[in-house]
């Protein structure tokens, strides 16, 4: 292979082809349980997605995900589908001094029912011992902010993670009467 530009061994000094990178895929199975007064319903669902990391932009990540695809909740006689959605996003992996990290992100969401909307988020994480990390998270979604006013649309959370497991807690005020709390445990196989 020969190039005829003096001093240039490869075009644009690019060590690999454009859009070359790594691709990660994952999926999660979950059980959703909702209660309304003395009635309750349960459904099974799957979430999944991919993360693309272009080699040209070391700190940038792109994502595509689907959420809440599964069975329907059934209260007495009526069935109701879970809020299924498709999402595409981007995040910037900002490494700070030591082993600290800031991760801002943006996401566009297209739900099966309802209008498209956007989400913004940020995570700060740091070591919490020899093999543990803790993280604090803040988020904002335009959907609840436009419909419910007040603090609706804001989310906050915290987590603790090791190499094999993770524990997360999240809080989301929906309006003056409803607040959503989530607790999740992840295990890496």
Short mmCIF file of C-alpha atoms in Angstrom, two decimals:
data_model
loop_
_atom_site.label_atom_id
_atom_site.label_comp_id
_atom_site.label_asym_id
_atom_site.label_seq_id
_atom_site.Cartn_x
_atom_site.Cartn_y
_atom_site.Cartn_z
CA UNK A 1 0.00 0.00 0.00
CA UNK A 2 1.54 3.33 -1.06
CA UNK A 3 0.50 6.91 -0.42
CA UNK A 4 1.78 9.75 -2.55
CA UNK A 5 1.42 12.57 -0.02
CA UNK A 6 4.83 13.35 1.50
CA UNK A 7 5.06 12.58 5.23
CA UNK A 8 1.67 10.82 5.39
CA UNK A 9 1.62 7.10 5.95
CA UNK A 10 -2.19 6.67 6.19
CA UNK A 11 -5.05 8.97 5.19
CA UNK A 12 -5.84 11.51 7.93
CA UNK A 13 -3.63 9.58 10.39
CA UNK A 14 -6.68 7.50 11.41
CA UNK A 15 -5.59 4.18 12.97
CA UNK A 16 -8.91 2.47 12.10
CA UNK A 17 -12.01 2.90 10.00
CA UNK A 18 -14.76 5.43 10.85
CA UNK A 19 -17.53 4.10 13.12
CA UNK A 20 -15.39 1.24 14.31
CA UNK A 21 -16.01 0.50 17.98
CA UNK A 22 -17.30 -1.92 20.55
CA UNK A 23 -20.88 -3.05 21.05
CA UNK A 24 -22.34 -4.33 24.33
CA UNK A 25 -25.77 -5.90 24.66
CA UNK A 26 -27.86 -6.81 27.69
CA UNK A 27 -31.31 -7.83 28.84
CA UNK A 28 -33.21 -8.02 32.11
CA UNK A 29 -36.32 -9.95 33.11
CA UNK A 30 -38.52 -8.39 35.77
CA UNK A 31 -41.76 -8.88 37.64
CA UNK A 32 -43.93 -5.78 38.02
CA UNK A 33 -46.44 -5.68 40.86
CA UNK A 34 -48.95 -2.86 41.35
CA UNK A 35 -51.51 -2.34 44.11
CA UNK A 36 -54.61 -0.20 44.04
CA UNK A 37 -56.44 -0.14 47.37
CA UNK A 38 -57.11 -3.80 48.16
CA UNK A 39 -56.49 -5.10 44.60
CA UNK A 40 -53.17 -6.05 43.10
CA UNK A 41 -51.88 -7.22 39.75
CA UNK A 42 -48.59 -8.62 38.46
CA UNK A 43 -46.93 -8.92 35.07
CA UNK A 44 -43.63 -10.15 33.66
CA UNK A 45 -41.57 -7.96 31.36
CA UNK A 46 -38.23 -7.76 29.55
CA UNK A 47 -35.93 -4.77 29.12
CA UNK A 48 -32.99 -4.83 26.74
CA UNK A 49 -30.57 -2.71 24.84
CA UNK A 50 -27.20 -2.07 23.28
CA UNK A 51 -24.40 0.40 23.98
CA UNK A 52 -22.06 1.45 21.17
CA UNK A 53 -18.65 2.92 22.03
CA UNK A 54 -16.88 4.47 19.02
CA UNK A 55 -13.09 4.17 19.21
CA UNK A 56 -12.68 7.64 17.68
CA UNK A 57 -14.47 9.30 20.63
CA UNK A 58 -13.13 7.55 23.71
CA UNK A 59 -15.54 9.05 26.27
CA UNK A 60 -18.77 9.02 24.22
CA UNK A 61 -21.37 6.23 24.36
CA UNK A 62 -24.54 5.79 22.27
CA UNK A 63 -27.44 3.60 23.35
CA UNK A 64 -30.65 2.03 22.12
CA UNK A 65 -33.10 0.33 24.49
CA UNK A 66 -36.55 -1.21 24.73
CA UNK A 67 -38.38 -1.34 28.06
CA UNK A 68 -41.44 -3.02 29.60
CA UNK A 69 -42.17 -5.53 26.82
CA UNK A 70 -44.22 -8.36 28.27
CA UNK A 71 -47.52 -9.51 29.72
CA UNK A 72 -50.36 -7.24 30.82
CA UNK A 73 -51.45 -6.31 34.34
CA UNK A 74 -54.93 -7.61 35.16
CA UNK A 75 -57.02 -5.91 37.85
CA UNK A 76 -60.21 -7.99 38.35
CA UNK A 77 -61.34 -8.28 34.67
CA UNK A 78 -59.57 -5.52 32.75
CA UNK A 79 -56.07 -5.94 31.39
CA UNK A 80 -53.69 -3.03 31.02
CA UNK A 81 -50.40 -3.08 29.13
CA UNK A 82 -47.14 -1.98 30.71
CA UNK A 83 -45.71 1.35 29.51
CA UNK A 84 -43.57 -0.09 26.69
CA UNK A 85 -41.09 2.27 25.04
CA UNK A 86 -38.10 2.60 22.73
CA UNK A 87 -35.25 4.95 23.62
CA UNK A 88 -32.05 6.27 22.05
CA UNK A 89 -29.45 8.19 24.00
CA UNK A 90 -25.91 9.40 24.46
CA UNK A 91 -23.62 9.75 27.48
CA UNK A 92 -20.21 11.28 28.16
CA UNK A 93 -17.90 9.37 30.52
CA UNK A 94 -16.11 12.15 32.40
CA UNK A 95 -13.27 10.80 34.52
CA UNK A 96 -12.15 13.05 37.35
CA UNK A 97 -9.10 12.94 39.61
CA UNK A 98 -8.46 9.63 41.27
CA UNK A 99 -11.18 7.08 40.60
CA UNK A 100 -14.07 9.58 40.63
CA UNK A 101 -16.42 9.93 37.70
CA UNK A 102 -19.21 12.17 36.33
CA UNK A 103 -21.59 10.78 33.71
CA UNK A 104 -24.02 13.26 32.06
CA UNK A 105 -26.58 11.76 29.65
CA UNK A 106 -29.45 12.65 27.33
CA UNK A 107 -32.18 10.37 25.98
CA UNK A 108 -35.07 10.60 23.49
CA UNK A 109 -38.00 8.29 24.31
CA UNK A 110 -40.84 7.09 22.08
CA UNK A 111 -43.51 5.30 24.16
CA UNK A 112 -46.07 2.88 22.73
CA UNK A 113 -48.81 5.11 24.21
CA UNK A 114 -48.33 8.85 24.66
CA UNK A 115 -46.15 11.58 23.23
CA UNK A 116 -42.38 11.35 22.68
CA UNK A 117 -40.32 13.06 25.36
CA UNK A 118 -36.78 13.66 26.56
CA UNK A 119 -34.74 12.79 29.63
CA UNK A 120 -31.60 14.32 31.11
CA UNK A 121 -29.48 12.78 33.83
CA UNK A 122 -26.20 12.90 35.68
CA UNK A 123 -24.35 10.47 37.91
CA UNK A 124 -21.42 11.05 40.23
CA UNK A 125 -19.56 7.99 41.52
CA UNK A 126 -16.54 7.38 43.71
CA UNK A 127 -14.85 4.52 45.56
CA UNK A 128 -16.45 3.44 48.84
CA UNK A 129 -13.89 0.94 50.03
CA UNK A 130 -11.57 -1.69 48.61
CA UNK A 131 -14.02 -3.22 46.12
CA UNK A 132 -17.12 -1.01 46.42
CA UNK A 133 -18.33 2.13 44.61
CA UNK A 134 -21.17 4.44 45.55
CA UNK A 135 -23.10 6.68 43.18
CA UNK A 136 -25.50 9.60 43.45
CA UNK A 137 -27.92 10.27 40.60
CA UNK A 138 -30.21 13.11 39.48
CA UNK A 139 -32.58 13.04 36.54
CA UNK A 140 -35.27 15.02 34.77
CA UNK A 141 -37.96 13.93 32.31
CA UNK A 142 -39.99 16.38 30.27
CA UNK A 143 -43.12 14.20 30.23
CA UNK A 144 -44.14 14.49 33.89
CA UNK A 145 -42.87 18.05 34.18
CA UNK A 146 -45.29 19.23 31.47
CA UNK A 147 -48.29 17.24 32.72
CA UNK A 148 -48.06 17.35 36.52
CA UNK A 149 -46.11 20.54 37.44
CA UNK A 150 -44.21 21.04 40.72
CA UNK A 151 -41.35 18.63 41.36
CA UNK A 152 -42.79 16.06 38.98
CA UNK A 153 -40.21 15.04 36.42
CA UNK A 154 -37.29 15.12 38.87
CA UNK A 155 -35.71 11.91 40.09
CA UNK A 156 -33.00 11.23 42.65
CA UNK A 157 -31.20 8.08 43.61
CA UNK A 158 -28.21 6.42 45.20
CA UNK A 159 -26.47 3.13 44.68
CA UNK A 160 -23.76 0.82 45.93
CA UNK A 161 -21.94 -1.56 43.58
CA UNK A 162 -19.30 -4.27 43.67
CA UNK A 163 -17.95 -6.48 40.89
CA UNK A 164 -20.74 -9.06 41.29
CA UNK A 165 -23.77 -7.12 42.57
CA UNK A 166 -25.40 -3.70 42.78
CA UNK A 167 -28.05 -2.18 45.05
CA UNK A 168 -29.98 0.94 43.92
CA UNK A 169 -32.61 3.15 45.48
CA UNK A 170 -34.59 5.77 43.53
CA UNK A 171 -37.22 8.36 44.42
CA UNK A 172 -39.57 10.20 42.06
CA UNK A 173 -42.26 12.66 43.18
CA UNK A 174 -45.18 12.40 40.73
CA UNK A 175 -47.50 15.03 42.21
CA UNK A 176 -48.72 16.12 45.65
CA UNK A 177 -50.34 12.75 46.42
CA UNK A 178 -48.15 10.16 44.71
CA UNK A 179 -44.46 9.41 45.20
CA UNK A 180 -42.63 6.52 43.60
CA UNK A 181 -39.89 4.58 45.43
CA UNK A 182 -37.82 1.90 43.71
CA UNK A 183 -35.35 -0.55 45.15
CA UNK A 184 -33.39 -2.87 42.86
CA UNK A 185 -30.78 -5.56 43.32
CA UNK A 186 -28.56 -6.59 40.37
CA UNK A 187 -26.44 -9.71 40.23
CA UNK A 188 -23.84 -10.22 37.49
CA UNK A 189 -23.53 -13.81 36.32
#
